[in-house]
PDB file of C-alpha atoms in Angstrom:
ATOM      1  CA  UNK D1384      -1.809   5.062  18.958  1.00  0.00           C
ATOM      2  CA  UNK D1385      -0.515   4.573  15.370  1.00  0.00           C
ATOM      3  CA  UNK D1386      -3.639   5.129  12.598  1.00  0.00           C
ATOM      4  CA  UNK D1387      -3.269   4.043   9.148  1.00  0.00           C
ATOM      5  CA  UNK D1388      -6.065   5.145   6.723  1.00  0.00           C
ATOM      6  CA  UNK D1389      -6.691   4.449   3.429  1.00  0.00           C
ATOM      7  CA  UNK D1390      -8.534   6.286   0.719  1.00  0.00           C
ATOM      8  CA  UNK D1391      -9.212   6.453  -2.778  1.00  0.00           C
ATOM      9  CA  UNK D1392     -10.857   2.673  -3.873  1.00  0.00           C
ATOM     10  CA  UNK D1393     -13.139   2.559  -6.567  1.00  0.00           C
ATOM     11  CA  UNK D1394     -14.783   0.645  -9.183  1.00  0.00           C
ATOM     12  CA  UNK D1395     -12.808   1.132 -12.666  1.00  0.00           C
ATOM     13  CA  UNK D1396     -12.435   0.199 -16.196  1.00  0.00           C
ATOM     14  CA  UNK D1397      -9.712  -2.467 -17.284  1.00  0.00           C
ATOM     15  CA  UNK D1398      -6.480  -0.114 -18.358  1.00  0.00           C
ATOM     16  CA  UNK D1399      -7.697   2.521 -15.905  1.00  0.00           C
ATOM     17  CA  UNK D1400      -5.742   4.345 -13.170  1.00  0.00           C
ATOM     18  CA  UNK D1401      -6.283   4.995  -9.574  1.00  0.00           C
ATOM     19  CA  UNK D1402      -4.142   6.336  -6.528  1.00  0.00           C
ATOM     20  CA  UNK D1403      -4.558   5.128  -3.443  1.00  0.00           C
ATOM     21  CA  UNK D1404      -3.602   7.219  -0.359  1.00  0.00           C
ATOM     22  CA  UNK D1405      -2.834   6.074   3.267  1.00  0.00           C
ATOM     23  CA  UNK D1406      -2.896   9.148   6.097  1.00  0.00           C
ATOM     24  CA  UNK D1407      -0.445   7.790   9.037  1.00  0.00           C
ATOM     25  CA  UNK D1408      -0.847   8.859  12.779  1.00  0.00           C
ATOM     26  CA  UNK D1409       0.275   8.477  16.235  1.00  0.00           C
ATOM     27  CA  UNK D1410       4.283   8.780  15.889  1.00  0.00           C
ATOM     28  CA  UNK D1411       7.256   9.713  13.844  1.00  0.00           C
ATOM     29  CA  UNK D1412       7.811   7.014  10.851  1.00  0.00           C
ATOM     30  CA  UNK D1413      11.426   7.894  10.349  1.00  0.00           C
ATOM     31  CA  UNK D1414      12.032   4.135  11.306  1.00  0.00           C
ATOM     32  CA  UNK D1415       9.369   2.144   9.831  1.00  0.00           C
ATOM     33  CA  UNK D1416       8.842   0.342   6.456  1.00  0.00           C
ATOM     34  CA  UNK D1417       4.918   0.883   4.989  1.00  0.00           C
ATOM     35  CA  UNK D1418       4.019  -1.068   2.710  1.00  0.00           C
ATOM     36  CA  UNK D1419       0.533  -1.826   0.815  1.00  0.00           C
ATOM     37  CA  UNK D1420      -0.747  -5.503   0.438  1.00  0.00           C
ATOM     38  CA  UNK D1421      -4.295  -6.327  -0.973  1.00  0.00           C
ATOM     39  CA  UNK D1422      -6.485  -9.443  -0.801  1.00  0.00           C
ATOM     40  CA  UNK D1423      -8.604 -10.426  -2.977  1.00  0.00           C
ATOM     41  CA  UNK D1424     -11.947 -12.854  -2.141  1.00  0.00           C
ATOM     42  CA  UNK D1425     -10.772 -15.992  -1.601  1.00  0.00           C
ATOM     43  CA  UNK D1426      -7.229 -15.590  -1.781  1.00  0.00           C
ATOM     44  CA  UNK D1427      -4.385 -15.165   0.225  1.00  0.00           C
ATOM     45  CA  UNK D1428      -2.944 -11.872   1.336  1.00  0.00           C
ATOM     46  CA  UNK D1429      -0.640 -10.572  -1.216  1.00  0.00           C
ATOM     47  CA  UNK D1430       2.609  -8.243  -0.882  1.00  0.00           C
ATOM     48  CA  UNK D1431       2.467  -5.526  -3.441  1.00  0.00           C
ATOM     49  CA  UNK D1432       5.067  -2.874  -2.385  1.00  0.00           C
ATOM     50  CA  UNK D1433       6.950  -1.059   0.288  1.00  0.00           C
ATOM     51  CA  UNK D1434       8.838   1.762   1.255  1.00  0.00           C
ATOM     52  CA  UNK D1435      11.819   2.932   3.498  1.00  0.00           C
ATOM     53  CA  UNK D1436      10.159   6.054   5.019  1.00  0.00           C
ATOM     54  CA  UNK D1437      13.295   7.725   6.295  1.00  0.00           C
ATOM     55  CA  UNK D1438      15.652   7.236   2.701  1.00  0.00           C
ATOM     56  CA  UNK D1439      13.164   6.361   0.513  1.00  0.00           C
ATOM     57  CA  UNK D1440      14.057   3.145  -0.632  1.00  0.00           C
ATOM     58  CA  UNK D1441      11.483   1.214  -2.559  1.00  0.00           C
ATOM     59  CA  UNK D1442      10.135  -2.715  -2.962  1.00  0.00           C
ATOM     60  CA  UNK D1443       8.019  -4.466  -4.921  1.00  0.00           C
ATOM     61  CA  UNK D1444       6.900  -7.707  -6.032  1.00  0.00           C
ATOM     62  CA  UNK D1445       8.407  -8.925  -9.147  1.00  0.00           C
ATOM     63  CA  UNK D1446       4.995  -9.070 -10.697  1.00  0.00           C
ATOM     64  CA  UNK D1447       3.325  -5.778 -10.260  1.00  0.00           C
ATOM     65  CA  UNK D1448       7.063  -4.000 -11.067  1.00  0.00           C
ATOM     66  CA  UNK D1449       6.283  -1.341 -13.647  1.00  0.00           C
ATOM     67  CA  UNK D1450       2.315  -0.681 -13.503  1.00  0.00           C
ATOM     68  CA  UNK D1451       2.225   0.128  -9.344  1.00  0.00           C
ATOM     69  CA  UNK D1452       4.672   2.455  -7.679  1.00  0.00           C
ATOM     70  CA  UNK D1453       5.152   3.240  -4.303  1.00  0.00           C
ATOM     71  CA  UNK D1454       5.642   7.145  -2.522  1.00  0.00           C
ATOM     72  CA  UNK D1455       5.162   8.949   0.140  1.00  0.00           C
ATOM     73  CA  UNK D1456       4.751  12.681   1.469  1.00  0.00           C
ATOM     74  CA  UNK D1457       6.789  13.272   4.580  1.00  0.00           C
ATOM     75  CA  UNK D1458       5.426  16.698   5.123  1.00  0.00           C
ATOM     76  CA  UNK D1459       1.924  15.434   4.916  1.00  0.00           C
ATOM     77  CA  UNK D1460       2.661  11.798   6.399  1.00  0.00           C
ATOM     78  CA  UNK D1461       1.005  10.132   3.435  1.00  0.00           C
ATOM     79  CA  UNK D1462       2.050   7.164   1.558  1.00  0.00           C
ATOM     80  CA  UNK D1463       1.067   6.793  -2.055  1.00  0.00           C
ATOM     81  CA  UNK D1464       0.708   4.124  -4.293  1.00  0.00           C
ATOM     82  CA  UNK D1465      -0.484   4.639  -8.012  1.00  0.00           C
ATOM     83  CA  UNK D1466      -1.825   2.125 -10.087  1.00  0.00           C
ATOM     84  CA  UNK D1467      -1.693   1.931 -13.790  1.00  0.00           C
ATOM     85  CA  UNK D1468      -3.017  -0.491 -16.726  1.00  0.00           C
ATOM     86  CA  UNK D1469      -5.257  -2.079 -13.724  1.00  0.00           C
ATOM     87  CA  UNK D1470      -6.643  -5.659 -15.072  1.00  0.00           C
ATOM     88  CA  UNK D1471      -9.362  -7.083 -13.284  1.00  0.00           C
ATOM     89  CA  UNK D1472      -7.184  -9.536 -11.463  1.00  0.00           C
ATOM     90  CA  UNK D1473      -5.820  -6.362  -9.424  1.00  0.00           C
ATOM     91  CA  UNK D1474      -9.482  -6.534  -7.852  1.00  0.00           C
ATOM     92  CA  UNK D1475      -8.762  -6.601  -4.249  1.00  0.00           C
ATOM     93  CA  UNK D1476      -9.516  -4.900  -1.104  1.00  0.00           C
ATOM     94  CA  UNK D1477      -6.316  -2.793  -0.254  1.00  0.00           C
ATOM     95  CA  UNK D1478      -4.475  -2.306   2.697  1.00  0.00           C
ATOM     96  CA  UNK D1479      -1.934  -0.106   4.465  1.00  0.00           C
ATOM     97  CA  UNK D1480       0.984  -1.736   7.119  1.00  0.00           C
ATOM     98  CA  UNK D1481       3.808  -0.058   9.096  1.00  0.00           C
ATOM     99  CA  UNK D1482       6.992  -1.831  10.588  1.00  0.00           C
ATOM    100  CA  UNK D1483      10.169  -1.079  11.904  1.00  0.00           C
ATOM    101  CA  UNK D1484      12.529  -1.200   9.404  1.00  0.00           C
ATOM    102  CA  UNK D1485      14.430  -4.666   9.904  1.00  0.00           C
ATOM    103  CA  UNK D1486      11.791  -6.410  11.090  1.00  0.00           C
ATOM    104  CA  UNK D1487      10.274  -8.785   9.321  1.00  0.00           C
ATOM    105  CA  UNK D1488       6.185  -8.427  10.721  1.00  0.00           C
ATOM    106  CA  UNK D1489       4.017  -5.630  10.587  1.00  0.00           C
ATOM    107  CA  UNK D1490       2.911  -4.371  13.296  1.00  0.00           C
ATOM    108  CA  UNK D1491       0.031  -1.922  12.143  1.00  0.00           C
ATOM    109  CA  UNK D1492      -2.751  -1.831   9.468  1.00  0.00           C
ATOM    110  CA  UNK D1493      -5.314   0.301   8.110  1.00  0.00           C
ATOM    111  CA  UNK D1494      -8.912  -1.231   7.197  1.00  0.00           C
ATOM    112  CA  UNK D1495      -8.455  -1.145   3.673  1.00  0.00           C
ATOM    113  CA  UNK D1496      -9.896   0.467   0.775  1.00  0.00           C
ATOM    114  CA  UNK D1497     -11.797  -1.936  -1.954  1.00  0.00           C
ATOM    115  CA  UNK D1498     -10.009  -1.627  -5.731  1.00  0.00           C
ATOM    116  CA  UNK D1499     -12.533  -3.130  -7.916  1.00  0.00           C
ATOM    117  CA  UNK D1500     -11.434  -3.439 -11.825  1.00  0.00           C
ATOM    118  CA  UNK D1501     -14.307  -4.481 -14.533  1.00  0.00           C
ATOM    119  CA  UNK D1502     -13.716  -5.777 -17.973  1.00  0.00           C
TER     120      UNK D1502
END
């Protein structure tokens, strides 16, 4: 049974920084794609990165490019994404997702941990 968990939400100030972790479980990744997505209240889901766990390759959307970056731990099967300059519009609940590479839906997803950014 694949487990994704996420840890490492909290309330911060605008321009702040926070990592958020996400322990996977249950199988090898070496041919899945995890990526992070966050909704906020009220809005739709939202893609904000993803990576290639077996070479490493990375993905994000165009607008978060520069402030969030995607990693991961193989040894410790953890992926990582850190967070920089937050704004308050990056106020979301965020959540962990697994697919096979070249597929297009993801199949698994953690519960989420809430990213809350005040002015």
């Amino acid at each position: 049974q694949v487990q994704l968990v996420e840890s490492g939400g909290r309330s911060v100030q605008t321009g702040g920084s926070l990592t958020l972790s996400c322990a996977a479980s249950g199988r090898a990744f070496s041919a899945y794609v995890m990526g992070w997505f966050r909704q906020a209240p009220g809005k739709e889901r939202e893609f904000v990165a993803a990576i290639a766990w077996r070479t490493g390759a990375t993905y994000y959307t165009d607008s978060l490019k520069g402030r969030f970056t995607i990693s991961r731990d193989i040894a410790e099967n953890t992926v990582y994404l850190q967070m920089s300059s937050l704004k308050p519009e990056d106020t979301a609940s965020y959540h962990c997702a697994a697919k096979f590479d070249g597929s297009a839906e993801y199949l698994y997803w953690g519960r989420g941990t809430q990213v809350t950014v005040s002015s």
